Amino acid sequence: MLDSSARTIRDDIAAGNVSAVDVCRTFLERIDAVNPSLNAFNLVAADRALARAAEIDRQRAHGVSAGPLMGVPVAVKDNLCVRGMRTTASSRILERFVPPYDATAVERIEAAGAVIVGKTSCDEFAMGSSNENSAYGPVCNPWALDRAPGGSSGGSAAAVAARCAPLALGSDTGGSIRQPAAFCGVVGLKPTYGRVSRYGLLAFASSLDQIGPICGTVSDAALALGVLAGPDPADATSSPRPVPDFTAALTGDITGLRIGVPRAFVAEGVDDRVRSAFDEALDTLRRAGARLVDIELPHAKYAIPVYYLVATAEASSNLARYDGVRYGHRTADDGRLELQDMYRRTRDEGFGAEVKRRIMLGTYVLSAGYYDAFYLKAQQVRTLLRQDYDAVFEKTDVVAMPTTPTPPFRLGEKTDDPLQMYLADVFTVSANLVGLPAISVPCGFATETDGAAPQRLPVGLQLTGRLFDEATLLNAADAYERLTDWHVQRPG
Ligand code: GLN
């Protein structure tokens, strides 16, 4: 059962082959067994999950029709609000925050029958690429415990890879679903900006943030997106566009599909093993009938600086609300502290180093003297990047790149060098800046032999699609998955 897809588990429960409670117990036992060595969960909600599973079994006994995620255990990134369940964004400042409401994404998966098993660790406020910025300790990569699972949704990706749940929710601002999915050898989908409501997601950068699934197969990503997608009056940026049947789009046929490959952009700084896995994946797609088209993304080389200006600017504004007054941590106050000192101490105690760095950088680029030179300029280059993609999608249907330039790096390897860490996002941030949907699927392994025992390190293939065309994107990814067996490999 631990190796089953969400879809299979749902079908088995709906058919009465297994009870939701048994499924839930099996996954909770798995979490107990492996989480001590992974630290993927900030909170395991065993009692709530079992009660919920029992409720689903009762509904089934009474003939209530099955939801698309009936009885499926789901792990939820700890920056998504679940009513009554501690939600910390892996920050000290929200150490004791218990939301009085559900995120829309959470409400929708539960309405579809999902059983939330716990909250997964992430980089603090989703800022990071290695999960090492969590206030509650790093997460270990299930494939190599001394390596990073990626970030910021590192807990969700590690949990799925280690079969603690067949499905997890993550959020992606600059790669936080796709990069950890690639590092952990699982599937991660960032939907089009506006496809999924952000209501109840603790905001990092509001023009970039998007919620999406991390799971074992493309078909499960299609299933989850169908549940998550659609307009929400609580999020004005959620799109009213109709939601197609993503599962029906998975035909396995990609004959004639035009796949753009930005050769010059992926030429530099890419690990040889990643490159050969990528080349091999392109070959597989070509043999399946797709047409590879050379494309150029002339402004993609500016995507990292643009992203780290726009994202930090928005973060500095979004995180202003953590002031010790309305909610969250407040410094010990004997009543004699000046207001400004209370704010300063609260924020100094509550935020970690990376979050502080970004608040300072973001405040700086928005300040009167530097706004035009940095923030405004970044927004202008963002428009040029969008025009690059507009041109590319006139002659291609999807764009292929490696998800990350390297296989998973060692824990601690990049923590002293923020710039090196930021470069891990070189292939993922463009999709967020332009709003495009993008998916990472397993496409091979890099073998590392310099340790005591050889390690198999997952590599991801990233496909990017047109705005709101997740159907084509998922079909391409699913067709690739059908021809390969990377996604069925499991860590030891
Ligand atoms: N790694 C990127 C960052 O640190 C992206 C994070 C994300 O997508 N939330 O900002």
XYZ file of C-alpha atoms and ligand atoms in Angstrom:
502
model
C 0.000 0.000 0.000
C 2.848 2.391 0.784
C 3.953 2.237 -2.842
C 0.492 2.864 -4.279
C -0.551 6.031 -6.026
C -3.178 8.325 -4.509
C -5.520 7.220 -7.272
C -5.114 3.519 -6.461
C -5.587 4.117 -2.752
C -8.759 6.081 -3.447
C -10.085 3.339 -5.735
C -9.300 0.635 -3.184
C -11.098 2.514 -0.433
C -14.058 3.321 -2.683
C -14.329 -0.355 -3.686
C -14.223 -1.438 -0.052
C -10.982 -3.425 -0.476
C -9.442 -1.554 2.426
C -10.736 0.922 4.998
C -9.624 4.529 5.203
C -8.623 3.848 8.816
C -6.302 1.003 7.791
C -4.738 3.169 5.116
C -4.287 5.990 7.589
C -2.712 3.678 10.202
C -0.304 2.242 7.667
C 0.977 5.675 6.661
C 1.124 6.934 10.265
C 3.264 3.908 11.155
C 5.496 4.682 8.237
C 5.873 8.276 9.445
C 6.767 7.015 12.926
C 9.367 4.711 11.454
C 11.175 7.109 9.132
C 10.521 10.631 10.335
C 13.080 10.485 13.175
C 15.819 10.189 10.542
C 14.249 12.647 8.063
C 12.682 15.430 10.197
C 10.191 15.974 7.382
C 7.255 16.831 9.657
C 6.798 19.796 11.972
C 3.652 18.157 13.292
C 1.989 14.756 12.928
C -1.762 14.939 13.490
C -2.372 11.249 14.161
C -5.561 11.497 16.235
C -7.218 14.006 13.949
C -6.258 11.945 10.894
C -7.644 8.692 12.351
C -10.889 10.402 13.366
C -11.224 11.842 9.879
C -10.518 8.446 8.283
C -13.164 6.824 10.515
C -15.614 9.489 9.388
C -14.859 8.663 5.752
C -15.430 4.959 6.415
C -18.775 5.815 8.039
C -19.754 7.949 5.042
C -18.868 5.111 2.717
C -20.952 2.679 4.752
C -23.871 5.072 4.333
C -23.369 5.221 0.589
C -22.112 8.822 0.432
C -20.457 9.115 -2.982
C -16.689 9.009 -3.068
C -14.670 12.203 -3.438
C -11.691 12.171 -5.804
C -9.275 11.946 -2.850
C -11.434 9.706 -0.680
C -9.282 8.487 2.213
C -5.993 9.593 0.642
C -3.396 10.595 3.256
C -1.997 14.036 2.454
C 0.890 15.946 4.049
C 0.509 19.724 4.043
C 3.367 22.215 3.933
C 3.520 24.148 7.165
C 2.866 27.516 5.501
C -0.733 26.534 4.692
C -3.358 27.239 7.323
C -5.277 24.299 8.713
C -7.903 25.289 11.231
C -6.954 24.259 14.750
C -3.583 22.860 13.661
C -0.376 24.691 14.556
C 0.975 26.403 11.444
C 4.460 27.847 11.820
C 5.950 28.391 8.330
C 8.959 26.841 10.120
C 9.487 30.191 11.879
C 9.937 30.980 15.559
C 7.678 33.978 15.129
C 4.707 31.664 14.519
C 5.789 28.968 16.960
C 2.399 29.007 18.696
C 0.133 30.176 15.874
C -3.043 28.114 15.519
C -5.080 29.372 12.539
C -8.792 29.943 13.071
C -9.491 29.097 9.424
C -8.515 26.740 6.591
C -6.626 27.704 3.466
C -8.892 27.218 0.449
C -6.503 24.528 -0.874
C -6.842 22.674 2.430
C -10.608 23.056 2.467
C -10.803 21.681 -1.080
C -8.670 18.594 -0.509
C -10.601 17.770 2.653
C -13.904 18.252 0.857
C -12.563 15.788 -1.740
C -12.009 13.222 1.026
C -8.312 13.700 1.831
C -6.985 12.833 5.287
C -4.363 15.325 6.446
C -1.645 13.435 8.300
C 0.507 16.395 9.328
C 2.378 19.582 8.536
C 5.667 19.350 6.709
C 8.830 21.290 7.356
C 9.987 24.005 4.966
C 12.466 26.831 4.794
C 11.299 29.652 7.047
C 8.448 31.462 5.244
C 9.407 29.388 2.172
C 12.666 31.303 1.738
C 15.374 28.899 0.700
C 16.418 26.055 -1.560
C 17.596 23.451 0.944
C 15.160 23.397 3.875
C 18.082 24.434 6.085
C 16.407 27.749 6.912
C 13.768 26.037 9.064
C 13.798 27.119 12.711
C 13.113 23.474 13.553
C 16.147 21.879 11.952
C 16.967 20.721 8.429
C 15.198 17.887 6.597
C 17.340 15.043 5.260
C 17.072 13.753 1.705
C 15.681 10.181 1.809
C 18.109 9.162 -0.976
C 21.173 10.338 0.936
C 20.664 11.466 4.492
C 23.660 13.811 4.451
C 22.151 15.759 1.558
C 19.532 18.494 1.251
C 16.016 17.528 0.134
C 15.795 20.888 -1.644
C 13.529 23.682 -0.600
C 11.521 25.320 0.358
C 8.964 22.459 0.291
C 11.680 20.005 1.383
C 9.529 18.291 4.008
C 6.705 17.647 1.544
C 9.068 16.202 -1.084
C 10.968 14.065 1.429
C 7.683 12.798 2.897
C 6.412 11.672 -0.514
C 9.763 10.132 -1.517
C 9.863 8.201 1.767
C 6.223 7.127 1.283
C 4.933 8.907 4.387
C 2.040 10.032 2.174
C 1.232 9.491 -1.503
C 0.497 13.185 -1.923
C 1.652 16.442 -0.348
C 0.893 20.105 -0.843
C 3.686 22.574 -1.410
C 4.033 26.190 -2.461
C 6.275 27.514 -5.205
C 7.489 31.110 -5.386
C 10.689 30.512 -7.329
C 10.965 26.730 -7.523
C 9.929 25.493 -4.094
C 7.753 22.667 -5.415
C 9.840 21.664 -8.444
C 13.350 21.854 -7.005
C 12.689 19.652 -3.936
C 10.647 17.270 -6.128
C 13.699 16.946 -8.397
C 16.074 16.458 -5.445
C 13.846 13.770 -3.906
C 12.984 11.897 -7.118
C 9.259 12.693 -7.155
C 6.817 14.757 -9.238
C 6.123 18.419 -8.421
C 3.705 20.733 -10.234
C 3.555 24.518 -10.017
C 0.241 25.519 -11.603
C -0.296 28.727 -13.580
C -0.428 31.818 -11.373
C -4.105 32.231 -10.499
C -5.071 28.608 -11.130
C -5.152 27.758 -7.405
C -6.396 30.101 -4.686
C -3.674 31.429 -2.386
C -6.121 32.172 0.419
C -4.658 30.819 3.640
C -1.128 30.475 2.289
C 1.210 32.514 4.499
C 2.358 35.026 1.896
C 5.988 35.271 0.829
C 5.849 37.091 -2.552
C 2.242 37.531 -3.613
C 2.834 38.019 -7.344
C 4.842 34.765 -7.520
C 3.393 32.369 -4.912
C 1.371 29.398 -6.101
C 0.200 26.212 -4.359
C 0.556 22.822 -5.996
C 0.943 19.070 -5.505
C 4.029 16.932 -4.860
C 3.375 13.238 -5.540
C 4.678 10.036 -7.057
C 3.125 10.172 -10.530
C 1.990 12.738 -13.091
C -1.459 11.186 -13.019
C -1.719 11.970 -9.290
C -0.617 15.549 -10.014
C -3.472 15.806 -12.540
C -5.897 14.384 -9.995
C -4.764 16.815 -7.275
C -4.789 19.838 -9.571
C -8.381 19.091 -10.524
C -9.301 19.269 -6.841
C -7.257 22.392 -6.059
C -8.017 24.500 -9.137
C -10.775 27.005 -9.710
C -11.898 30.463 -8.700
C -12.248 31.504 -5.072
C -13.975 34.690 -3.943
C -11.413 34.914 -1.104
C -8.505 35.400 -3.560
C -9.016 38.133 -6.154
C -6.095 36.798 -8.186
C -7.657 33.350 -8.590
C -8.778 32.887 -12.167
C -12.402 32.391 -13.243
C -11.254 30.239 -16.177
C -12.994 26.897 -16.392
C -11.006 23.953 -15.050
C -10.588 21.212 -17.658
C -10.529 17.509 -16.857
C -6.771 17.132 -16.413
C -6.966 13.349 -16.138
C -8.740 13.093 -19.488
C -5.859 15.087 -21.007
C -3.405 12.255 -20.255
C -3.603 10.455 -23.584
C -0.023 9.222 -23.719
C 0.173 10.643 -27.246
C 2.695 13.413 -27.889
C 3.091 12.913 -31.637
C 3.965 16.258 -33.167
C 4.264 18.048 -29.809
C 6.820 20.850 -30.193
C 9.286 20.955 -27.330
C 11.485 24.052 -27.098
C 15.024 23.581 -25.801
C 16.935 26.716 -24.778
C 20.363 25.213 -25.538
C 22.446 28.306 -24.820
C 20.747 28.904 -21.461
C 21.296 25.339 -20.251
C 24.862 25.211 -21.579
C 26.598 26.865 -18.666
C 27.254 25.672 -15.130
C 25.267 22.446 -15.432
C 26.645 19.312 -13.794
C 27.674 16.734 -16.437
C 25.483 14.039 -14.941
C 22.458 16.351 -14.991
C 23.222 17.248 -18.568
C 23.413 13.658 -19.743
C 20.173 12.739 -17.936
C 18.562 15.776 -19.590
C 19.867 14.859 -23.052
C 18.649 11.319 -22.627
C 15.197 12.582 -21.583
C 15.017 14.750 -24.710
C 15.897 11.716 -26.750
C 13.099 9.710 -25.150
C 10.605 12.486 -25.906
C 11.829 12.717 -29.493
C 11.475 8.973 -30.012
C 7.918 9.221 -28.691
C 7.088 11.539 -31.562
C 7.782 14.985 -30.131
C 9.680 17.543 -32.190
C 12.617 19.270 -30.530
C 12.931 22.936 -31.442
C 15.949 25.098 -30.605
C 14.789 28.246 -28.861
C 16.320 31.273 -27.214
C 15.381 32.970 -23.984
C 17.650 35.989 -24.203
C 16.607 37.458 -20.841
C 16.619 34.227 -18.843
C 20.130 34.992 -17.652
C 18.676 37.922 -15.663
C 15.961 35.822 -14.039
C 17.877 35.198 -10.801
C 18.668 38.862 -10.040
C 15.148 39.912 -11.107
C 13.601 37.250 -8.905
C 15.674 38.124 -5.848
C 14.701 41.805 -6.199
C 10.976 41.265 -6.778
C 10.612 38.437 -4.243
C 12.468 40.259 -1.467
C 10.564 43.497 -2.124
C 7.250 41.709 -1.763
C 8.483 39.711 1.221
C 9.541 42.851 3.091
C 6.013 44.153 2.707
C 4.220 40.874 3.457
C 6.253 40.165 6.576
C 5.593 43.601 8.086
C 2.477 42.107 9.687
C 4.560 40.046 12.138
C 4.934 42.812 14.681
C 4.176 41.087 17.978
C 0.829 42.850 18.266
C -1.727 41.028 16.177
C -0.472 37.456 16.381
C 2.641 35.407 16.644
C 5.596 35.772 18.970
C 5.966 38.914 21.085
C 9.081 39.711 23.057
C 8.935 39.487 26.864
C 7.666 42.909 27.808
C 7.556 44.269 31.344
C 5.410 47.155 30.145
C 8.328 49.584 30.001
C 9.456 48.877 26.437
C 8.990 51.652 23.892
C 6.793 50.588 20.980
C 9.660 50.651 18.481
C 11.843 48.583 20.808
C 9.043 46.050 21.228
C 8.766 45.669 17.433
C 12.522 45.468 17.027
C 13.056 42.835 19.690
C 10.056 40.792 18.620
C 11.266 40.617 15.034
C 14.877 40.102 16.035
C 13.897 37.110 18.183
C 11.266 35.727 15.829
C 12.948 35.759 12.416
C 15.957 33.717 11.285
C 18.981 35.041 9.423
C 17.773 34.428 5.849
C 14.395 36.046 6.481
C 16.124 39.082 7.985
C 18.484 39.289 5.020
C 15.525 39.324 2.632
C 13.521 41.864 4.607
C 16.538 44.185 4.581
C 17.252 43.635 0.894
C 13.597 44.093 -0.018
C 13.237 47.235 2.074
C 16.338 48.633 0.423
C 15.194 48.009 -3.154
C 11.833 49.644 -2.406
C 13.329 52.693 -0.687
C 12.843 56.093 -2.328
C 16.428 56.455 -3.511
C 16.762 52.989 -5.043
C 13.266 52.063 -6.217
C 13.857 53.080 -9.853
C 17.291 51.529 -10.076
C 16.324 48.167 -8.589
C 12.637 47.389 -8.124
C 11.324 49.223 -11.175
C 14.191 47.942 -13.334
C 13.495 44.395 -12.187
C 9.826 44.726 -13.141
C 10.860 45.993 -16.573
C 13.171 43.037 -17.156
C 10.367 40.782 -15.950
C 8.283 42.098 -18.855
C 11.127 41.331 -21.280
C 11.264 37.805 -19.938
C 7.521 37.447 -20.502
C 8.004 38.609 -24.075
C 10.728 35.970 -24.525
C 8.232 33.286 -23.548
C 5.426 34.802 -25.666
C 7.698 34.486 -28.689
C 8.793 30.967 -27.768
C 5.224 29.708 -27.351
C 4.378 30.825 -30.864
C 6.528 27.988 -32.161
C 6.540 25.481 -29.311
C 4.023 23.866 -26.966
C 6.270 23.229 -23.962
C 9.801 24.189 -22.963
C 12.237 21.638 -21.521
C 15.097 22.330 -19.109
C 16.762 20.491 -16.268
C 14.930 21.417 -13.045
C 18.185 22.155 -11.241
C 21.782 22.667 -12.390
C 23.149 20.078 -9.933
C 22.040 16.932 -8.114
C 21.188 17.356 -4.417
C 24.071 19.020 -2.595
C 25.294 18.215 0.907
C 23.643 19.732 3.953
C 25.793 22.665 5.002
C 27.519 22.902 1.632
C 25.946 26.215 0.623
C 24.744 27.695 3.894
C 27.621 30.173 4.172
C 27.163 31.452 0.645
C 23.667 32.814 -0.106
C 24.571 33.570 -3.726
C 25.505 29.947 -4.384
C 22.233 28.903 -2.787
C 20.257 31.361 -4.952
C 21.849 29.915 -8.093
C 20.157 26.577 -7.392
C 16.993 28.310 -8.688
C 18.400 29.349 -12.059
C 16.022 27.172 -14.094
C 12.925 27.484 -11.921
C 12.376 31.204 -11.175
C 11.374 32.227 -14.732
C 8.107 30.300 -14.579
C 7.083 32.270 -11.482
C 8.151 35.633 -12.889
C 5.999 34.989 -15.972
C 3.239 33.035 -14.172
C 3.648 29.900 -16.304
C 2.796 26.352 -15.182
C 5.807 24.044 -14.807
C 6.391 20.502 -13.647
C 9.392 18.479 -12.528
C 9.478 14.729 -13.183
C 12.232 12.245 -12.279
C 14.578 11.704 -15.235
C 17.539 9.798 -13.848
C 20.177 9.552 -11.157
C 23.640 10.923 -10.650
C 25.928 8.455 -8.979
C 28.165 9.874 -6.284
C 31.078 7.686 -5.348
C 33.241 9.953 -3.215
C 31.621 8.913 0.086
C 31.839 5.661 2.030
C 29.009 4.055 0.059
C 27.969 5.093 -3.463
C 24.868 7.294 -3.510
C 22.096 7.499 -6.106
C 21.051 11.122 -6.403
C 17.806 11.977 -8.245
C 17.754 14.329 -11.234
C 14.641 16.147 -12.484
C 13.350 17.143 -15.911
C 11.398 20.388 -15.959
C 8.703 21.098 -18.513
C 7.099 24.549 -18.712
C 3.792 25.202 -20.459
C 1.636 28.036 -21.736
C -0.450 30.047 -19.300
C -3.396 27.908 -18.134
C -2.367 25.046 -20.395
C -1.576 22.540 -17.664
C -3.413 19.942 -19.760
C -0.721 19.906 -22.471
C 2.024 20.129 -19.870
C 0.687 17.188 -17.851
C 0.151 15.116 -20.979
C 3.775 15.638 -22.048
C 5.062 14.774 -18.568
C 2.804 11.730 -18.328
C 3.866 10.479 -21.775
C 7.488 10.748 -20.656
C 6.719 8.940 -17.403
C 5.049 6.063 -19.254
C 8.254 5.464 -21.200
C 10.582 5.482 -18.204
C 10.784 3.843 -14.800
C 12.590 6.550 -12.796
C 9.418 7.370 -10.877
C 9.024 3.824 -9.532
C 12.498 3.737 -7.979
C 12.542 4.096 -4.201
C 15.224 5.219 -1.782
C 16.666 2.431 0.354
N 14.551 28.997 -3.473
C 13.798 30.173 -3.803
C 13.943 31.190 -2.712
O 14.702 30.957 -1.847
C 12.375 29.824 -4.049
C 11.597 29.657 -2.829
C 10.166 29.352 -3.103
O 9.794 28.994 -4.207
N 9.345 29.547 -2.081
O 13.314 32.210 -2.699
